[in-house]
Amino acid sequence: MENGAARTAPAVIVAIDGPSGTGKSSTSKAVAAQLGLSYLDTGAQYRAITWWMVSNGIDITDPTAIAAVAGKPEIVSGTDPSAPAISVDGTDVAGPIRTQEVTSKVSAVSAVPEVRARITELQRSIAAGAEDGIVVEGRDIGTTVLPDADLKIFLTASPEARAARRSGELKGADVRATREALLKRDAADSSRKTSPLAKADDAVEVDTSDLTLQQVIECVVTLVEEKRAAE
Ligand SMILES: Nc1ncnc2c1ncn2[C@@H]1O[C@H](COP(=O)(O)OP(=O)(O)OP(=O)(O)O)[C@@H](O)[C@H]1O
Ligand SMILES: Nc1ccn([C@H]2C[C@H](O)[C@@H](COP(=O)(O)O)O2)c(=O)n1
C-alpha cells in the first residue's frame, strides 16, 4: 500500500426491499451494525408523515388534502442501526408510528405522489450523506429511490411465515386476521401508480420462509462482502 495509507472498504449502498414481515428491518439493522454502515428505515418515514396527517385531522381518504400539506411536517431520521430514531417537528414518534391506526392508514398516505416525492428526496439526501455507506430498506429503494445502489436485495416469505412472525410480536394476535391485514397492505402497496412495491430487475431475491433471521443476516453480509471484493 502506497505511503502507508490504510486500506478502507469503499462506501457501499445496499437497498433491501420486500413485502411486510419478510425481515427487512431486522436484517438491515443487523447487517448495517455488523459492517459499520448507516441504516435507514424508509417505512418509518412514511409512518411518521401518516402520524402527522392523523394528528392534524387531515382526511386520509382525500389525496388532494394530503398533497396540499405534504411539505409541512419536518421529518428527521436517525441512521444509527443500534438506535433507530425518528421525529416529526421535534417530537419523538418512534412509538406512536407503530399503532394499529397508523398501520391501517399508511398505505393510503404513501400512495400520494406529493408525499412520495417529498420522502424520496429526503431518502436520497440521507443516503448521499452516509460517508461509510448505508443499508436502506423499504418497498421502492432498488427501483426508484436508489436505482444505482451497489447491491439490491428483495426479501420474500410466505404469507403464513410472515403472519406467524407478526402474531408472535403482537402477543395474542389472531394469525388469520394478521395474515389478511398483511396481504391487504401488500396489495395496496403493490398496486399504487407511483413507485409501487416491486423487485428491481437486478435485485437478488432471498426467500426467508425457511431461514432463521441469523441465516438471512449471514446471507446478506456475504453478498455485501462479495460485492465489495469485486470492486
Ligand atoms: N427469518 C426469520 N425467521 C423468523 N423470524 C423472523 C425472521 N426475519 C424476521 N423475523 C421476525 O419477524 C418479525 C418481522 O420482521 P421485520 O420487522 O424485520 O420485517 P419487515 O419486513 O421489516 O416488516 P415491515 O415491512 O412490516 O416493517 C420480527 O419479529 C422479526 O424478529
Ligand atoms: N419505501 C417505502 C417504504 C414504506 N412504504 C409504505 C408502505 C408500507 O405499508 C408502509 C409502512 O412500511 P413498514 O414500516 O411496514 O416497512 O410504508 C412505502 O410506500 N415505500
Short mmCIF file of C-alpha atoms and ligand atoms in Angstrom, two decimals:
data_model
loop_
_atom_site.label_atom_id
_atom_site.label_comp_id
_atom_site.label_asym_id
_atom_site.label_seq_id
_atom_site.Cartn_x
_atom_site.Cartn_y
_atom_site.Cartn_z
CA MET A 1 0.00 0.00 0.00
CA GLU A 2 1.49 3.36 -1.04
CA ASN A 3 2.55 5.96 1.60
CA GLY A 4 1.37 3.62 4.36
CA ALA A 5 -2.24 4.68 3.73
CA ALA A 6 -4.78 2.47 5.48
CA ARG A 7 -6.99 0.47 3.11
CA THR A 8 -10.62 1.28 3.80
CA ALA A 9 -13.63 -0.52 2.39
CA PRO A 10 -15.40 1.60 -0.26
CA ALA A 11 -18.72 3.13 0.80
CA VAL A 12 -21.42 0.73 -0.25
CA ILE A 13 -25.12 1.41 -0.80
CA VAL A 14 -27.39 -1.55 -0.11
CA ALA A 15 -31.11 -1.49 -0.99
CA ILE A 16 -33.34 -4.03 0.78
CA ASP A 17 -36.95 -4.21 -0.39
CA GLY A 18 -39.83 -6.61 0.08
CA PRO A 19 -43.35 -7.00 1.46
CA SER A 20 -44.28 -6.62 5.15
CA GLY A 21 -42.89 -9.09 7.62
CA THR A 22 -40.22 -10.55 5.35
CA GLY A 23 -37.50 -9.43 7.77
CA LYS A 24 -36.26 -6.21 6.12
CA SER A 25 -35.84 -4.16 9.31
CA SER A 26 -34.31 -6.90 11.45
CA THR A 27 -31.93 -7.93 8.68
CA SER A 28 -30.99 -4.38 7.60
CA LYS A 29 -30.21 -3.23 11.15
CA ALA A 30 -28.06 -6.26 11.89
CA VAL A 31 -26.18 -6.13 8.56
CA ALA A 32 -25.52 -2.39 8.96
CA ALA A 33 -24.30 -2.85 12.55
CA GLN A 34 -22.05 -5.77 11.59
CA LEU A 35 -20.48 -3.93 8.64
CA GLY A 36 -20.26 -0.46 10.22
CA LEU A 37 -22.81 1.08 7.84
CA SER A 38 -25.60 3.57 8.43
CA TYR A 39 -29.21 2.35 8.37
CA LEU A 40 -32.41 3.96 7.09
CA ASP A 41 -35.93 2.64 7.74
CA THR A 42 -38.00 4.32 4.99
CA GLY A 43 -41.23 2.71 6.20
CA ALA A 44 -40.79 4.66 9.45
CA GLN A 45 -40.70 7.88 7.41
CA TYR A 46 -44.00 7.06 5.67
CA ARG A 47 -45.45 6.10 9.06
CA ALA A 48 -44.22 9.42 10.51
CA ILE A 49 -45.91 11.53 7.86
CA THR A 50 -49.07 9.43 8.30
CA TRP A 51 -48.95 10.03 12.05
CA TRP A 52 -48.70 13.77 11.39
CA MET A 53 -51.69 13.69 8.99
CA VAL A 54 -53.80 11.81 11.56
CA SER A 55 -52.71 14.07 14.42
CA ASN A 56 -53.62 17.16 12.39
CA GLY A 57 -57.05 15.91 11.37
CA ILE A 58 -56.27 15.56 7.67
CA ASP A 59 -58.82 13.44 5.79
CA ILE A 60 -56.86 10.33 4.84
CA THR A 61 -59.39 9.41 2.18
CA ASP A 62 -58.74 12.68 0.31
CA PRO A 63 -55.46 12.58 -1.71
CA THR A 64 -55.83 16.29 -2.60
CA ALA A 65 -55.97 17.26 1.08
CA ILE A 66 -52.92 15.06 1.82
CA ALA A 67 -50.98 16.50 -1.14
CA ALA A 68 -51.70 20.08 -0.04
CA VAL A 69 -49.91 19.61 3.30
CA ALA A 70 -47.29 17.00 2.35
CA GLY A 71 -44.47 19.55 2.62
CA LYS A 72 -45.37 20.77 6.10
CA PRO A 73 -44.01 18.24 8.65
CA GLU A 74 -40.27 18.15 9.26
CA ILE A 75 -39.21 14.52 9.46
CA VAL A 76 -35.81 13.65 10.90
CA SER A 77 -34.47 10.08 10.75
CA GLY A 78 -31.54 8.76 12.79
CA THR A 79 -29.22 6.40 10.92
CA ASP A 80 -27.50 4.54 13.77
CA PRO A 81 -28.55 0.87 13.38
CA SER A 82 -28.22 0.29 17.13
CA ALA A 83 -30.53 3.22 17.99
CA PRO A 84 -33.01 3.89 15.15
CA ALA A 85 -34.78 7.19 15.77
CA ILE A 86 -37.49 9.21 14.07
CA SER A 87 -39.02 12.57 14.93
CA VAL A 88 -41.64 14.89 13.45
CA ASP A 89 -41.32 18.62 14.15
CA GLY A 90 -39.04 17.75 17.06
CA THR A 91 -41.35 15.13 18.64
CA ASP A 92 -40.05 11.58 19.05
CA VAL A 93 -42.62 9.41 17.24
CA ALA A 94 -40.84 6.04 17.32
CA GLY A 95 -43.66 4.58 19.45
CA PRO A 96 -46.77 6.32 18.01
CA ILE A 97 -45.93 5.36 14.41
CA ARG A 98 -46.37 1.66 15.26
CA THR A 99 -50.01 1.91 16.37
CA GLN A 100 -52.73 -0.03 14.55
CA GLU A 101 -54.29 3.25 13.44
CA VAL A 102 -51.13 4.40 11.64
CA THR A 103 -50.50 0.92 10.20
CA SER A 104 -54.01 0.83 8.71
CA LYS A 105 -53.64 4.29 7.12
CA VAL A 106 -50.04 4.36 5.92
CA SER A 107 -50.71 2.73 2.53
CA ALA A 108 -53.24 5.44 1.60
CA VAL A 109 -50.93 8.28 2.61
CA SER A 110 -47.84 6.77 0.98
CA ALA A 111 -49.70 6.34 -2.33
CA VAL A 112 -50.00 10.12 -2.79
CA PRO A 113 -47.37 11.27 -5.34
CA GLU A 114 -46.58 14.53 -3.47
CA VAL A 115 -45.84 12.52 -0.32
CA ARG A 116 -43.57 10.14 -2.23
CA ALA A 117 -41.70 12.98 -3.95
CA ARG A 118 -41.03 14.65 -0.59
CA ILE A 119 -39.92 11.48 1.20
CA THR A 120 -37.86 10.21 -1.75
CA GLU A 121 -35.87 13.46 -1.81
CA LEU A 122 -35.19 13.12 1.92
CA GLN A 123 -34.08 9.49 1.48
CA ARG A 124 -31.67 10.35 -1.34
CA SER A 125 -30.08 13.15 0.64
CA ILE A 126 -29.60 10.88 3.69
CA ALA A 127 -28.03 8.16 1.51
CA ALA A 128 -25.74 10.69 -0.20
CA GLY A 129 -24.52 11.90 3.21
CA ALA A 130 -23.66 8.44 4.56
CA GLU A 131 -19.87 8.53 4.22
CA ASP A 132 -19.23 4.89 5.15
CA GLY A 133 -22.20 3.52 3.21
CA ILE A 134 -25.76 2.70 4.18
CA VAL A 135 -28.39 -0.02 4.20
CA VAL A 136 -31.74 1.44 3.12
CA GLU A 137 -34.87 -0.69 3.50
CA GLY A 138 -38.33 -0.20 2.05
CA ARG A 139 -40.52 -1.02 -0.92
CA ASP A 140 -39.14 1.03 -3.84
CA ILE A 141 -35.50 1.59 -2.92
CA GLY A 142 -33.96 -0.56 -5.65
CA THR A 143 -36.46 0.51 -8.31
CA THR A 144 -36.91 4.24 -7.66
CA VAL A 145 -35.09 5.82 -4.74
CA LEU A 146 -31.58 4.42 -5.34
CA PRO A 147 -31.62 2.68 -8.73
CA ASP A 148 -27.78 2.80 -8.79
CA ALA A 149 -27.38 1.02 -5.43
CA ASP A 150 -24.34 -1.26 -5.32
CA LEU A 151 -26.40 -4.20 -4.13
CA LYS A 152 -30.15 -4.79 -4.26
CA ILE A 153 -31.87 -7.48 -2.22
CA PHE A 154 -35.55 -8.41 -2.43
CA LEU A 155 -36.73 -10.39 0.60
CA THR A 156 -39.80 -12.61 0.34
CA ALA A 157 -41.55 -15.11 2.65
CA SER A 158 -44.82 -17.00 2.52
CA PRO A 159 -47.86 -15.18 3.94
CA GLU A 160 -48.08 -17.92 6.59
CA ALA A 161 -44.50 -17.38 7.78
CA ARG A 162 -44.96 -13.61 7.83
CA ALA A 163 -48.25 -13.79 9.74
CA ALA A 164 -46.74 -16.16 12.29
CA ARG A 165 -43.81 -13.77 12.84
CA ARG A 166 -46.06 -10.72 13.24
CA SER A 167 -48.53 -12.55 15.52
CA GLY A 168 -45.59 -13.54 17.70
CA GLU A 169 -44.70 -9.85 18.01
CA LEU A 170 -48.28 -8.72 18.71
CA LYS A 171 -48.77 -11.20 21.52
CA GLY A 172 -52.09 -12.98 21.30
CA ALA A 173 -52.97 -11.63 17.84
CA ASP A 174 -55.03 -13.91 15.65
CA VAL A 175 -52.77 -15.38 12.91
CA ARG A 176 -55.52 -15.47 10.27
CA ALA A 177 -56.53 -11.83 10.85
CA THR A 178 -52.85 -10.81 10.83
CA ARG A 179 -52.35 -12.67 7.53
CA GLU A 180 -55.33 -10.90 5.95
CA ALA A 181 -54.11 -7.47 7.13
CA LEU A 182 -50.62 -8.14 5.72
CA LEU A 183 -51.98 -9.23 2.36
CA LYS A 184 -54.29 -6.20 2.19
CA ARG A 185 -51.36 -3.83 2.81
CA ASP A 186 -49.17 -5.69 0.25
CA ALA A 187 -51.94 -5.39 -2.36
CA ALA A 188 -52.31 -1.65 -1.76
CA ASP A 189 -48.53 -1.08 -1.77
CA SER A 190 -48.04 -3.15 -4.97
CA SER A 191 -50.90 -1.64 -6.94
CA ARG A 192 -50.37 2.08 -6.39
CA LYS A 193 -49.40 4.06 -9.51
CA THR A 194 -46.33 5.86 -8.12
CA SER A 195 -43.31 3.65 -7.33
CA PRO A 196 -45.16 0.55 -6.13
CA LEU A 197 -43.62 -2.26 -4.10
CA ALA A 198 -41.61 -4.17 -6.73
CA LYS A 199 -38.46 -6.21 -7.22
CA ALA A 200 -35.81 -4.44 -9.30
CA ASP A 201 -34.67 -6.49 -12.30
CA ASP A 202 -31.13 -6.64 -10.91
CA ALA A 203 -32.10 -7.48 -7.30
CA VAL A 204 -31.12 -10.74 -5.63
CA GLU A 205 -34.25 -12.45 -4.31
CA VAL A 206 -33.96 -14.23 -0.95
CA ASP A 207 -36.90 -16.34 0.24
CA THR A 208 -36.71 -16.20 4.05
CA SER A 209 -39.67 -18.53 4.78
CA ASP A 210 -37.48 -21.40 5.98
CA LEU A 211 -34.44 -19.44 7.09
CA THR A 212 -33.70 -18.22 10.60
CA LEU A 213 -33.07 -14.49 10.98
CA GLN A 214 -29.39 -15.29 11.61
CA GLN A 215 -29.18 -17.20 8.32
CA VAL A 216 -30.72 -14.29 6.41
CA ILE A 217 -28.27 -11.85 8.02
CA GLU A 218 -25.30 -14.08 7.12
CA CYS A 219 -26.56 -14.42 3.55
CA VAL A 220 -26.83 -10.65 3.09
CA VAL A 221 -23.47 -9.94 4.79
CA THR A 222 -21.85 -12.43 2.39
CA LEU A 223 -23.47 -10.75 -0.62
CA VAL A 224 -22.21 -7.33 0.53
CA GLU A 225 -18.69 -8.66 1.12
CA GLU A 226 -18.64 -10.34 -2.30
CA LYS A 227 -19.73 -7.09 -3.89
CA ARG A 228 -17.02 -5.12 -2.11
CA ALA A 229 -14.35 -7.66 -3.04
CA ALA A 230 -15.34 -7.44 -6.70
CA GLU A 231 -14.91 -3.63 -6.78
N1 LIG B 1 -36.01 -15.28 9.10
C1 LIG B 1 -36.79 -15.02 10.15
N2 LIG B 1 -37.24 -16.03 10.91
C2 LIG B 1 -38.07 -15.79 11.96
N3 LIG B 1 -38.49 -14.58 12.35
C3 LIG B 1 -38.06 -13.54 11.63
C4 LIG B 1 -37.19 -13.69 10.50
N4 LIG B 1 -36.96 -12.47 9.99
C5 LIG B 1 -37.64 -11.60 10.76
N5 LIG B 1 -38.28 -12.24 11.75
C6 LIG B 1 -39.17 -11.63 12.75
O1 LIG B 1 -40.34 -11.25 12.02
C7 LIG B 1 -40.85 -10.01 12.51
C8 LIG B 1 -40.94 -9.03 11.35
O2 LIG B 1 -39.62 -8.71 10.93
P1 LIG B 1 -39.25 -7.27 10.39
O3 LIG B 1 -39.92 -6.21 11.18
O4 LIG B 1 -37.78 -7.22 10.27
O5 LIG B 1 -39.95 -7.35 8.94
P2 LIG B 1 -40.16 -6.18 7.89
O6 LIG B 1 -40.01 -6.81 6.56
O7 LIG B 1 -39.26 -5.05 8.20
O8 LIG B 1 -41.67 -5.78 8.13
P3 LIG B 1 -42.41 -4.39 7.83
O9 LIG B 1 -42.22 -4.09 6.41
O10 LIG B 1 -43.84 -4.67 8.14
O11 LIG B 1 -41.81 -3.36 8.74
C9 LIG B 1 -39.89 -9.58 13.64
O12 LIG B 1 -40.45 -10.01 14.86
C10 LIG B 1 -38.62 -10.37 13.37
O13 LIG B 1 -37.87 -10.63 14.53
N1 LIG B 2 -40.01 2.68 0.60
C1 LIG B 2 -41.25 2.55 1.18
C2 LIG B 2 -41.38 2.13 2.49
C3 LIG B 2 -42.62 2.02 3.03
N2 LIG B 2 -43.70 2.37 2.30
C4 LIG B 2 -45.04 2.35 2.87
C5 LIG B 2 -45.81 1.09 2.56
C6 LIG B 2 -45.85 0.34 3.85
O1 LIG B 2 -47.06 -0.35 4.02
C7 LIG B 2 -45.69 1.43 4.89
C8 LIG B 2 -45.04 1.05 6.19
O2 LIG B 2 -43.82 0.38 5.95
P1 LIG B 2 -43.21 -0.65 7.04
O3 LIG B 2 -42.94 0.12 8.28
O4 LIG B 2 -44.25 -1.69 7.26
O5 LIG B 2 -41.98 -1.17 6.39
O6 LIG B 2 -44.95 2.45 4.27
C9 LIG B 2 -43.55 2.75 1.01
O7 LIG B 2 -44.54 3.05 0.34
N3 LIG B 2 -42.33 2.86 0.47
#
